[in-house]
Every structure is written in C-alpha cells, then in structure tokens.
Coordinates of C-alpha atoms in Angstrom, one line a residue:
M98 CA -21.5 -164.6 -137.0
L99 CA -20.1 -163.0 -140.0
N100 CA -21.7 -163.2 -143.5
T101 CA -19.6 -161.9 -146.4
C102 CA -19.5 -162.1 -150.1
D103 CA -17.3 -164.6 -151.9
Y104 CA -14.2 -162.4 -152.3
P105 CA -12.4 -164.4 -155.1
D106 CA -15.6 -164.3 -157.2
S107 CA -16.1 -160.6 -156.5
V108 CA -12.6 -159.6 -157.8
A109 CA -12.4 -162.3 -160.5
F110 CA -12.7 -159.5 -163.1
L111 CA -9.2 -158.3 -162.2
G112 CA -7.6 -161.6 -163.3
Q113 CA -4.8 -163.3 -161.4
W114 CA -1.6 -161.8 -162.8
G115 CA -2.2 -158.2 -164.0
R116 CA 0.0 -155.2 -163.3
F117 CA -1.6 -154.7 -159.9
Q118 CA -0.9 -158.2 -158.7
Q119 CA 2.7 -158.1 -160.2
V120 CA 3.5 -154.9 -158.2
V121 CA 2.1 -156.3 -155.0
F122 CA 3.8 -159.7 -155.5
F123 CA 7.3 -158.3 -156.1
L124 CA 7.2 -155.4 -153.6
L125 CA 6.1 -157.7 -150.8
C126 CA 8.8 -160.1 -151.8
A127 CA 11.4 -157.3 -151.7
S128 CA 10.2 -156.3 -148.2
I129 CA 10.9 -159.8 -147.0
V130 CA 14.6 -159.9 -148.1
P131 CA 16.0 -158.1 -145.0
N132 CA 14.5 -160.9 -142.8
G133 CA 16.9 -163.3 -144.3
F134 CA 19.8 -161.0 -143.3
G135 CA 18.4 -160.5 -139.8
A136 CA 17.5 -164.1 -139.0
F137 CA 21.0 -165.4 -139.4
N138 CA 23.4 -162.5 -138.9
L139 CA 24.3 -163.9 -135.5
V140 CA 26.1 -166.7 -137.3
F141 CA 28.9 -164.1 -138.0
L142 CA 28.3 -161.6 -135.2
T143 CA 28.8 -164.3 -132.5
D144 CA 31.4 -166.4 -134.2
A145 CA 34.6 -166.8 -132.2
P146 CA 37.8 -166.0 -134.0
G147 CA 40.9 -167.9 -133.1
H148 CA 42.3 -166.6 -129.8
R149 CA 44.8 -167.2 -127.1
C150 CA 45.9 -165.5 -123.9
S151 CA 47.5 -162.1 -124.4
V152 CA 51.1 -161.9 -123.1
P153 CA 52.4 -158.4 -122.2
D154 CA 55.9 -157.3 -123.1
V155 CA 57.8 -158.1 -119.9
G156 CA 61.2 -158.9 -121.5
L157 CA 60.7 -162.6 -122.2
T158 CA 63.0 -164.4 -124.6
E159 CA 61.7 -165.5 -128.0
D160 CA 61.7 -169.1 -126.8
W161 CA 59.6 -168.4 -123.7
R162 CA 57.2 -166.1 -125.6
A163 CA 56.6 -169.1 -128.0
A164 CA 56.3 -171.6 -125.2
I165 CA 54.2 -169.7 -122.6
I166 CA 50.9 -170.9 -124.1
P167 CA 50.4 -174.6 -123.2
V168 CA 49.7 -177.2 -125.9
Q169 CA 46.5 -179.2 -125.5
V170 CA 45.1 -182.3 -127.4
V171 CA 41.6 -181.6 -128.7
N172 CA 39.8 -184.4 -130.7
G173 CA 43.2 -186.1 -131.3
N174 CA 44.8 -182.9 -132.5
Q175 CA 47.4 -180.7 -130.8
Q176 CA 46.6 -177.0 -130.5
L177 CA 47.5 -174.1 -128.4
S178 CA 45.3 -173.5 -125.3
R179 CA 42.7 -170.8 -125.8
C180 CA 42.0 -170.1 -122.2
S181 CA 45.2 -170.6 -120.2
R182 CA 48.9 -169.8 -120.1
F183 CA 51.8 -170.7 -117.9
R184 CA 52.1 -168.3 -114.9
L185 CA 53.7 -165.2 -116.2
D186 CA 55.7 -164.4 -113.0
V187 CA 57.3 -167.9 -113.1
V188 CA 58.0 -167.8 -116.8
R189 CA 59.6 -164.3 -116.4
N190 CA 62.0 -165.6 -113.7
L191 CA 62.9 -168.6 -115.8
S192 CA 63.5 -166.4 -118.8
A193 CA 65.7 -164.0 -116.7
Q194 CA 67.8 -167.0 -115.6
G195 CA 68.5 -167.9 -119.2
L196 CA 66.8 -171.3 -119.0
V197 CA 65.5 -172.8 -122.2
P198 CA 61.9 -174.3 -122.3
G199 CA 61.8 -178.0 -123.1
R200 CA 65.5 -178.4 -122.5
D201 CA 66.2 -176.9 -119.1
V202 CA 62.6 -176.8 -117.9
N203 CA 59.9 -179.5 -118.2
L204 CA 56.8 -177.4 -119.3
T205 CA 54.4 -180.0 -117.9
D206 CA 55.6 -179.2 -114.4
L207 CA 54.7 -175.5 -114.7
E208 CA 51.6 -174.0 -113.1
Q209 CA 49.0 -172.5 -115.4
E210 CA 46.7 -169.5 -115.0
G211 CA 43.8 -167.9 -116.8
C212 CA 44.0 -165.1 -119.4
V213 CA 44.3 -162.4 -116.8
D214 CA 45.7 -159.9 -119.3
G215 CA 42.9 -160.6 -121.9
W216 CA 43.1 -162.3 -125.2
S217 CA 44.8 -161.9 -128.6
Y218 CA 42.4 -162.6 -131.5
S219 CA 43.3 -163.9 -135.0
R220 CA 42.2 -161.6 -137.8
D221 CA 42.5 -164.2 -140.5
V222 CA 38.7 -164.6 -140.9
Y223 CA 37.2 -161.6 -139.1
Q224 CA 38.5 -158.2 -138.2
S225 CA 36.2 -158.2 -135.2
T226 CA 33.0 -159.8 -133.9
I227 CA 31.1 -159.1 -130.7
V228 CA 33.1 -162.0 -129.3
S229 CA 36.4 -160.2 -129.7
E230 CA 34.7 -156.8 -128.9
F231 CA 33.4 -157.9 -125.5
D232 CA 35.7 -160.9 -124.8
L233 CA 32.9 -163.5 -124.8
V234 CA 35.3 -166.5 -124.7
C235 CA 36.3 -169.2 -122.2
S236 CA 34.3 -168.7 -119.0
E237 CA 32.2 -166.0 -120.7
Q238 CA 31.3 -168.2 -123.7
W239 CA 27.9 -169.1 -122.2
K240 CA 26.8 -165.5 -123.0
L241 CA 26.8 -166.3 -126.7
T242 CA 24.1 -169.0 -126.3
F243 CA 22.2 -166.6 -124.0
I244 CA 22.4 -163.8 -126.6
S245 CA 20.9 -166.1 -129.3
T246 CA 18.1 -167.2 -127.0
V247 CA 17.2 -163.6 -126.0
F248 CA 16.9 -162.8 -129.7
F249 CA 14.6 -165.7 -130.3
V250 CA 12.5 -164.8 -127.3
G251 CA 12.1 -161.3 -128.9
V252 CA 11.0 -163.1 -132.1
L253 CA 8.6 -165.2 -130.2
L254 CA 6.9 -162.3 -128.4
G255 CA 6.9 -160.2 -131.6
S256 CA 5.2 -163.1 -133.5
F257 CA 2.4 -163.3 -130.9
F258 CA 1.6 -159.6 -130.4
S259 CA 2.1 -158.5 -134.1
G260 CA -0.5 -161.0 -135.2
Q261 CA -3.1 -159.5 -132.9
L262 CA -2.1 -156.0 -133.7
S263 CA -2.4 -156.8 -137.4
D264 CA -5.9 -158.3 -137.1
R265 CA -7.0 -155.2 -135.1
F266 CA -5.2 -152.3 -136.9
G267 CA -4.5 -153.7 -140.3
R268 CA -1.8 -155.7 -142.2
K269 CA -0.1 -152.7 -143.8
P270 CA 0.6 -150.6 -140.6
V271 CA 2.1 -153.6 -138.8
L272 CA 4.2 -154.5 -141.9
F273 CA 5.9 -151.1 -142.0
L274 CA 6.1 -150.8 -138.2
T275 CA 8.0 -154.1 -137.9
M276 CA 10.2 -153.1 -140.8
G277 CA 11.0 -149.9 -139.0
V278 CA 11.8 -151.7 -135.8
Q279 CA 14.3 -153.9 -137.6
M280 CA 16.0 -151.0 -139.4
V281 CA 16.3 -148.6 -136.4
F282 CA 17.4 -151.1 -133.8
T283 CA 19.9 -152.9 -136.1
F284 CA 21.4 -149.5 -136.7
I285 CA 21.6 -148.6 -132.9
Q286 CA 23.3 -151.9 -132.2
V287 CA 26.4 -150.5 -133.9
F288 CA 26.9 -148.2 -130.9
S289 CA 26.7 -150.9 -128.2
T290 CA 29.2 -150.4 -125.5
S291 CA 28.6 -153.7 -123.7
W292 CA 27.3 -157.1 -124.4
I293 CA 24.2 -156.4 -122.2
M294 CA 23.4 -153.3 -124.3
F295 CA 23.8 -155.3 -127.5
T296 CA 21.5 -158.0 -126.1
V297 CA 18.8 -155.6 -125.1
L298 CA 18.8 -154.0 -128.5
L299 CA 18.9 -157.4 -130.2
F300 CA 15.8 -158.4 -128.2
I301 CA 13.9 -155.3 -129.5
N302 CA 15.2 -156.1 -133.0
G303 CA 13.8 -159.6 -132.7
L304 CA 10.3 -158.2 -132.0
G305 CA 10.2 -157.0 -135.6
Q306 CA 12.1 -159.9 -137.2
I307 CA 9.7 -162.6 -138.3
S308 CA 6.7 -160.4 -137.5
N309 CA 7.6 -158.5 -140.6
F310 CA 7.7 -161.7 -142.6
V311 CA 4.3 -162.9 -141.2
A312 CA 2.6 -159.5 -142.0
A313 CA 3.9 -159.5 -145.6
L314 CA 2.9 -163.2 -146.0
V315 CA -0.6 -162.7 -144.8
L316 CA -1.1 -159.4 -146.8
G317 CA 0.0 -161.1 -150.0
T318 CA -2.1 -164.2 -149.3
E319 CA -5.2 -162.0 -148.9
I320 CA -4.6 -159.8 -151.9
L321 CA -3.6 -162.4 -154.4
T322 CA -5.9 -165.2 -155.6
G323 CA -5.7 -168.6 -157.2
H324 CA -2.4 -170.1 -158.2
V325 CA -0.7 -166.8 -157.8
R326 CA -1.6 -166.9 -154.1
V327 CA -0.1 -170.3 -153.7
L328 CA 3.0 -169.3 -155.7
Y329 CA 3.5 -166.2 -153.4
S330 CA 2.8 -167.9 -150.1
S331 CA 5.1 -170.9 -150.7
M332 CA 7.8 -169.9 -153.1
G333 CA 7.8 -166.1 -153.6
A334 CA 7.9 -165.1 -149.9
C335 CA 10.2 -168.0 -148.9
L336 CA 12.7 -167.5 -151.7
S337 CA 12.9 -163.8 -150.9
F338 CA 13.8 -164.8 -147.4
T339 CA 16.4 -167.2 -148.8
L340 CA 17.8 -164.5 -151.1
G341 CA 18.6 -162.3 -148.0
Y342 CA 20.1 -165.4 -146.3
M343 CA 22.3 -166.1 -149.3
M344 CA 23.4 -162.5 -149.6
L345 CA 24.4 -162.4 -145.9
P346 CA 27.7 -164.4 -146.2
G347 CA 28.7 -162.2 -149.2
C348 CA 28.2 -159.1 -147.2
A349 CA 30.0 -160.6 -144.2
Y350 CA 32.9 -161.6 -146.4
L351 CA 33.4 -158.1 -147.8
L352 CA 32.8 -156.4 -144.4
R353 CA 34.8 -158.4 -141.9
D354 CA 33.9 -156.3 -138.7
W355 CA 30.6 -156.6 -136.9
T356 CA 29.8 -152.8 -136.9
S357 CA 30.2 -152.5 -140.7
L358 CA 28.0 -155.6 -141.2
L359 CA 25.2 -154.2 -139.1
L360 CA 25.4 -150.9 -140.9
A361 CA 25.2 -152.7 -144.2
L362 CA 22.1 -154.6 -143.0
S363 CA 20.3 -151.6 -141.7
L364 CA 20.8 -148.6 -143.9
P365 CA 19.6 -150.1 -147.2
C366 CA 16.2 -150.6 -145.5
L367 CA 15.6 -146.9 -145.8
A368 CA 14.8 -147.6 -149.5
Y369 CA 11.7 -149.6 -148.4
L370 CA 9.9 -146.7 -146.8
P371 CA 8.5 -145.3 -150.1
L372 CA 6.8 -148.6 -150.6
W373 CA 4.1 -147.3 -148.2
W374 CA 2.5 -145.5 -151.2
F375 CA 2.6 -148.6 -153.5
I376 CA 1.6 -151.5 -151.2
P377 CA -2.2 -151.4 -150.4
E378 CA -4.1 -152.6 -147.4
S379 CA -5.7 -156.0 -147.6
P380 CA -9.3 -155.6 -149.1
R381 CA -10.3 -158.8 -147.3
W382 CA -9.3 -157.3 -143.9
L383 CA -11.1 -154.0 -144.7
L384 CA -14.2 -156.0 -145.5
S385 CA -13.9 -157.9 -142.2
Q386 CA -13.9 -154.5 -140.5
G387 CA -17.0 -153.2 -142.4
R388 CA -14.9 -150.7 -144.4
V389 CA -16.5 -151.6 -147.7
E390 CA -15.8 -148.2 -149.4
E391 CA -12.1 -148.4 -148.7
A392 CA -11.9 -152.0 -150.0
E393 CA -13.8 -151.1 -153.2
S394 CA -11.5 -148.1 -153.7
I395 CA -8.4 -150.4 -153.6
V396 CA -10.0 -152.8 -156.0
R397 CA -11.0 -150.0 -158.4
K398 CA -7.5 -148.7 -158.4
A399 CA -6.3 -152.3 -159.2
A400 CA -8.8 -152.4 -162.1
K401 CA -7.2 -149.2 -163.5
W402 CA -3.7 -150.7 -163.2
N403 CA -4.9 -153.9 -164.9
K404 CA -6.8 -151.9 -167.6
V405 CA -10.1 -153.7 -166.9
Q406 CA -13.6 -152.3 -166.2
A407 CA -14.8 -152.7 -162.7
P408 CA -18.6 -153.3 -162.1
L409 CA -20.6 -150.5 -160.6
V410 CA -20.9 -152.4 -157.3
I411 CA -18.1 -154.8 -156.4
F412 CA -19.1 -156.1 -153.0
Q413 CA -22.9 -155.9 -153.4
D414 CA -23.9 -158.7 -151.1
Y415 CA -21.7 -157.7 -148.2
T416 CA -23.2 -157.6 -144.7
R417 CA -21.2 -157.7 -141.4
V418 CA -22.3 -159.5 -138.3
F419 CA -20.0 -159.8 -135.3
G420 CA -19.2 -163.0 -133.4
D421 CA -17.1 -163.9 -130.4
S422 CA -16.1 -167.5 -131.2
R423 CA -12.4 -167.6 -131.7
V424 CA -10.5 -170.9 -131.7
L425 CA -6.9 -172.0 -131.6
Y426 CA -6.3 -175.5 -132.8
W427 CA -3.5 -177.3 -131.0
P428 CA -2.7 -180.0 -133.6
L429 CA -0.9 -177.2 -135.5
A430 CA 1.4 -176.6 -132.6
S431 CA 3.5 -179.8 -132.8
P432 CA 4.4 -179.6 -136.5
R433 CA 5.2 -175.9 -136.2
F434 CA 7.4 -176.4 -133.1
A435 CA 9.2 -179.4 -134.7
T436 CA 9.7 -177.6 -138.0
C437 CA 11.2 -174.4 -136.4
T438 CA 13.4 -176.4 -134.1
G439 CA 14.8 -178.5 -137.0
Y440 CA 15.1 -175.6 -139.4
Y441 CA 17.0 -173.2 -137.1
G442 CA 19.0 -176.0 -135.4
L443 CA 20.3 -177.3 -138.7
S444 CA 20.8 -173.7 -140.1
F445 CA 23.0 -172.7 -137.2
N446 CA 24.9 -176.0 -137.2
T447 CA 26.8 -175.1 -140.4
S448 CA 30.4 -175.1 -139.1
Q449 CA 31.2 -178.6 -140.4
L450 CA 30.0 -177.9 -144.0
H451 CA 33.2 -176.1 -145.0
A452 CA 36.3 -174.8 -143.3
D453 CA 35.3 -171.3 -144.5
P454 CA 32.4 -170.0 -142.4
Y455 CA 31.2 -167.8 -145.3
M456 CA 31.0 -170.8 -147.7
S457 CA 29.3 -172.9 -145.0
C458 CA 26.6 -170.3 -144.5
F459 CA 26.1 -170.0 -148.3
I460 CA 25.8 -173.7 -148.8
S461 CA 23.2 -174.0 -146.0
A462 CA 21.2 -171.1 -147.6
A463 CA 21.6 -172.5 -151.2
V464 CA 20.0 -175.8 -150.1
E465 CA 16.8 -173.9 -149.5
V466 CA 16.3 -172.8 -153.1
P467 CA 15.4 -176.2 -154.5
A468 CA 13.5 -176.9 -151.3
Y469 CA 11.2 -173.9 -151.7
I470 CA 10.6 -174.7 -155.3
S471 CA 9.7 -178.3 -154.3
G472 CA 7.4 -176.9 -151.6
W473 CA 5.6 -174.8 -154.2
L474 CA 5.1 -177.8 -156.5
V475 CA 3.9 -179.9 -153.6
L476 CA 1.4 -177.2 -152.6
R477 CA 0.3 -176.8 -156.2
Y478 CA -0.5 -180.5 -156.9
F479 CA -0.7 -182.5 -153.6
P480 CA -2.8 -182.4 -150.4
R481 CA -1.3 -180.4 -147.6
R482 CA -1.7 -182.8 -144.7
R483 CA -0.1 -185.9 -146.3
S484 CA 2.7 -183.7 -147.8
I485 CA 3.7 -182.2 -144.4
C486 CA 3.5 -185.7 -142.8
C487 CA 5.8 -187.2 -145.5
S488 CA 8.4 -184.3 -145.4
L489 CA 8.6 -184.5 -141.6
L490 CA 9.2 -188.2 -141.7
L491 CA 11.8 -188.0 -144.4
Q492 CA 13.6 -185.3 -142.4
A493 CA 13.6 -187.6 -139.4
V494 CA 14.9 -190.6 -141.4
S495 CA 17.8 -188.5 -142.8
L496 CA 18.8 -187.4 -139.3
F497 CA 18.6 -190.9 -137.8
L498 CA 20.8 -192.3 -140.5
I499 CA 23.6 -189.9 -139.7
Q500 CA 24.6 -191.8 -136.5
L501 CA 25.1 -195.0 -138.6
V502 CA 27.7 -193.3 -140.9
P503 CA 31.3 -194.3 -140.0
Q504 CA 33.7 -191.5 -139.1
T505 CA 35.7 -192.3 -142.2
L506 CA 32.8 -190.9 -144.4
P507 CA 32.3 -187.4 -143.1
Y508 CA 30.9 -186.1 -146.4
L509 CA 28.1 -188.7 -146.3
S510 CA 27.1 -187.3 -142.9
I511 CA 27.1 -183.8 -144.3
A512 CA 25.0 -184.9 -147.3
L513 CA 22.4 -186.5 -145.0
E514 CA 22.3 -183.3 -142.8
M515 CA 21.7 -181.2 -145.9
L516 CA 19.0 -183.7 -147.1
A517 CA 17.3 -183.2 -143.7
K518 CA 17.7 -179.4 -144.1
Y519 CA 16.0 -179.8 -147.6
F520 CA 13.0 -181.7 -146.2
V521 CA 12.6 -179.4 -143.1
T522 CA 12.7 -176.4 -145.4
I523 CA 9.9 -177.8 -147.6
T524 CA 7.9 -178.3 -144.4
F525 CA 8.8 -174.8 -143.3
S526 CA 7.4 -173.3 -146.5
M527 CA 4.3 -175.3 -146.5
M528 CA 3.4 -174.6 -142.9
F529 CA 3.1 -170.8 -143.5
A530 CA 0.8 -171.3 -146.5
Y531 CA -1.2 -174.0 -144.8
I532 CA -1.9 -172.0 -141.7
A533 CA -3.0 -169.0 -143.7
E534 CA -5.4 -171.2 -145.7
L535 CA -7.0 -172.7 -142.6
Y536 CA -8.1 -169.6 -140.7
P537 CA -10.7 -166.9 -141.6
T538 CA -9.8 -163.3 -142.4
L539 CA -10.8 -162.0 -138.9
L540 CA -8.2 -164.3 -137.3
R541 CA -5.7 -165.1 -140.0
N542 CA -2.8 -162.9 -138.9
T543 CA -3.4 -163.7 -135.2
A544 CA -3.5 -167.4 -136.1
V545 CA -0.3 -167.3 -138.1
G546 CA 1.3 -165.2 -135.3
V547 CA 0.2 -167.6 -132.6
C548 CA 1.4 -170.7 -134.5
S549 CA 4.6 -168.8 -135.3
T550 CA 5.0 -168.1 -131.6
V551 CA 4.7 -171.8 -130.8
G552 CA 7.3 -172.4 -133.4
R553 CA 9.6 -169.8 -132.0
L554 CA 9.8 -171.8 -128.8
G555 CA 11.7 -174.2 -130.9
N556 CA 14.0 -171.3 -132.0
C557 CA 14.7 -170.5 -128.4
I558 CA 16.0 -174.0 -127.6
A559 CA 17.9 -174.5 -130.9
P560 CA 21.1 -172.7 -129.6
F561 CA 21.2 -175.0 -126.6
L562 CA 20.2 -178.0 -128.6
I563 CA 23.3 -177.6 -130.9
T564 CA 25.6 -177.6 -127.8
L565 CA 24.5 -181.1 -126.8
N566 CA 26.8 -182.6 -129.3
T567 CA 29.7 -181.9 -126.9
Y568 CA 28.1 -184.6 -124.6
V569 CA 26.7 -187.1 -127.2
L570 CA 27.8 -186.4 -130.7
H571 CA 24.6 -187.2 -132.5
L572 CA 22.1 -186.2 -129.7
P573 CA 20.9 -183.0 -131.5
Y574 CA 20.0 -185.1 -134.6
I575 CA 18.2 -187.7 -132.5
I576 CA 16.1 -185.1 -130.7
I577 CA 15.2 -183.2 -133.9
G578 CA 14.4 -186.4 -135.7
T579 CA 12.2 -187.6 -132.8
L580 CA 10.3 -184.3 -132.8
G581 CA 9.7 -184.7 -136.5
C582 CA 8.2 -188.1 -136.0
V583 CA 5.8 -186.9 -133.3
A584 CA 4.9 -183.8 -135.4
A585 CA 4.1 -186.1 -138.4
L586 CA 1.6 -188.0 -136.3
A587 CA 0.0 -184.7 -135.0
A588 CA -0.3 -183.4 -138.6
L589 CA -2.8 -186.2 -139.3
Y590 CA -5.4 -184.3 -137.1
I591 CA -5.2 -181.1 -139.2
P592 CA -8.0 -180.7 -141.8
E593 CA -7.2 -180.5 -145.5
S594 CA -7.3 -177.1 -147.3
F595 CA -6.1 -178.3 -150.8
G596 CA -8.3 -176.9 -153.6
Q597 CA -10.5 -174.9 -151.2
P598 CA -10.9 -171.1 -151.1
L599 CA -9.7 -169.0 -148.2
P600 CA -12.4 -168.9 -145.5
E601 CA -13.7 -165.4 -144.8
T602 CA -15.7 -166.3 -141.7
I603 CA -15.4 -168.6 -138.7
Q604 CA -18.5 -170.4 -140.0
Q605 CA -16.9 -171.2 -143.3
M606 CA -13.9 -172.5 -141.4
H607 CA -16.1 -174.8 -139.4
K608 CA -17.8 -176.2 -142.5
R609 CA -14.5 -177.9 -143.4
E610 CA -13.5 -181.3 -142.2
R611 CA -14.0 -181.6 -138.4
W612 CA -11.0 -180.7 -136.2
A613 CA -10.1 -183.3 -133.7
L614 CA -8.8 -180.9 -130.9
Y615 CA -9.3 -177.3 -130.2
T616 CA -9.2 -174.8 -127.4
E617 CA -11.5 -171.8 -127.2
F618 CA -10.0 -168.5 -126.1

C-alpha cells in the first residue's frame, strides 16, 4: 500500500501558469518536435523515384535505344516498364542490321529480360533515396515494407522497456537517453553501406522514437496541474509532434537526397542537450520513491521562479508504504491498437492526396492541427470514455463511406479519408492523456509504455495493410474501420477520469469506477 499527500493541493501555492510551468511546458514541447521528423521520415527515405532498366552504351541506334524498354498498360494508362527490357543481345543484332523497330520488327514478338545492368532513376523529385541507393525496386521492393516494419518493431520494444525504466530510474534520465539514441543513430545511418546496415540502425533508432515522446508526455503530465496539464497532454505535446511532422516535407523538399535529410534531422538535436539543466525531474515520481527532500527542493526552486513564498514544510503528511499489486487493464488495448493502426495507416497512405509527395505529406500533417485543438476542447469539456467512443465510430463511418464513392469523384474519397484522419487523430491525442490520468504515479510511465506497445503492434502491420489495396482497392479502409468499431465497444469498459485528480497510489486508482477486465502481473 502507498499513502501519500494530495500533490495538487500541496503545490497549489505555485499557481498553474507561473514562470516555472511555462518553462517546463515549452521546453518539453520543444523536445517532442524531433519525434515528428523521425516518425515519418521513411515517407521520403523509402519513396521510389521513377526508374527503368539501365541500358549500357553498346552502339544501339537512337530508335532502338528509345524502343528497348517495353510499354505496359497500368490502370488503363500506358507507361514504360520499370522492371524489364527487351533482350539486349537480340536488340543489338537487330540494330546492327539496320532494322527499324515497329516498322521492320514487331516489338511484341521480342523476348524480354530483367534489369541485369541495374536501373536508371529519375531525379525530377529526388536526388536519391535509399531505394535508388540500394536498388530496392522490382523483385527487391518487398524490403521497403520490411524496413518499415523493423522500425516499428523497434518503436514497440522501446515503448515497452522505456516505460519500465522510467518508473524505476526516473522520467528525466529516460527522456534524455531516448533523445540521445534518436540523435546518434539517425546520424550514423548516413554512413550505411547496405540496406541491412540501414535497417539495423533504424531499428535502434526506433527504440528511442516514441519512447522519447512518452517520457516527455508523462513528465509534463506529472509536473503540471489543472487545466494546464490537460492543455499540455492533449494539445501541447501533440501539436509539437505535428510541428515536426509539418516541417519534414519542407526539409525534404530543400534537401533532395537521403543523407542530407538524415543529417538535417539529427544534428539540430545537439541543441537539446543543454535542456538537462532546465527540465526538472518529476516531483511526483520522487515522492513515490520516498525522495521527499529532492521533491521539495524542485518545488522550492519553482516557487522562486514564480516569485511566491513556499511553506516551511511542503509535503508534511507524506509517508511511503510499498505494495506489490500491479495491474494492466486490457480494455485499453483494443482502442490503442485500433487508433495506432488507423493513424499510421492513413498517415503513410498519402500518395493520392497530391501529385507532389511533399505537398501530400504536408496536407496529411496539417489535418492534425485542427484535430489536436479539437481533442483538447473535448478533453476540457466532455467525458473521456464517450468522446473516444464517438471519435472511433465517426472515423469508421468515414472510411466505410469511401467505398460508396464513384470513381468519377476522387476528391470526395480524399475528403473522406482526411475526415477519417481528423477523427483518428483526435482519438490519438485523447488516448495518451486518458491513459496517463488512469494510472498512479508508481505505474504511470510503465502503463503508458505498455499501452503504447500494444498500439505499436498496429504500427507494425500498417505498412502491410496499405499494400492490400493492390488486391481489393478499399480493403485497408474496411479493416481500419472495422477495428475502430470494435475498439469503440471496448472503450465502454474503461472507467471515467474526467474531472478527477491524477491518482498517486494503486488504492486511489481502485476507488474509481470498477474496471470490468484486468490482468495481474
């Protein structure tokens, strides 16, 4: 059992929005911005430029050089084949005989071969990506989906272990450790000499990706109080993530090769290291560990920054008693899984938004701004459980309607997809705040990490889910929508936290509305 003082009442003399809270709020928001870069940089790193088989200079006539790549019909449109050419030895003999393709030779009768001499890549959009660097096209294209999945497996494992490390060693050390992992391994990726080396480094990078976001989210949630806490956990942290997401296409547009993009995403993170001396440890976590003097020292420093007088004894009724009861509630798993699957599935499926990939990415990111503002307003004024239920159902309805839109109205389909992205982003922002509100200080970071881990399973399948549209056009939307409906039902079993203080102990958590399902561990 753990008996603690009421933390919000003990620090009420600080106020909610003094200089101390402002510094913590904006510095933690700044630390989250790189996560928006890192979460979606694969959109540009793994994008395939236009390509066709390379043809060596073997003395072909201009007519045969132009005709050696077969023409294929794709989705009703004629285009040059990306993965085959007419046999070079045959074409060379025909060219040497002075025959003209299409007049003297029927091209459909010629035998084809793969791109045995490699590929030529268009530089109209990109100078280079890892696709052109390591020839990840045609029969090697499966590696792109594999690379994305490995990254999300790293994110999954990082979410799980960082939560436990944070509850054991503190929020602040894990925040800066994961920040360092992102910075260092993003930088080292620049020197990758093979796709395997790139993938291994990307996996390690993924360990620090969302783990950094979760550590910053929990740290701010525990330091800030009242409406400022809700503002930070819903809109502040999430909009900072979106700011990084929106800046990514601008950086990619200016830096058209993959190594320059990675350097631009990693080196600026050095500026975050001095924040160690300005961002404090969570006083709530220190109290949960029995480190009362350290917690009081941070609060007294905050009082000086806010120019208020601290009482002689701040945490006078504090006592610490240990307990072993730790619980993980599974009704949270379904909404989290469905939300992450929908969010990342729709975020990576941006190619149809605009012919320009940079503009497509920006539009997908910009949709999140009103969504996070809406999420904050919902958290401020409405119950959590019903709000999450409604947003999941509205997302599902938007996706189900897409398959009813005629092909002559493509922009209506895009509008419905963006509407679904809007609703799933609202759910995404609410889930982080909701989970942090449900669990006590002893388990908060572990709980957020475990629930995030369940969600990252959805991330892992998102790259494969998108490819299903090659078999059934609207199948990804149907699957994401169905998951949303199931998750909405599961959300009905989660207790309400609206208008209630953060629980400090497991006993305070159990005093809330009874949970329907749980597993002890």
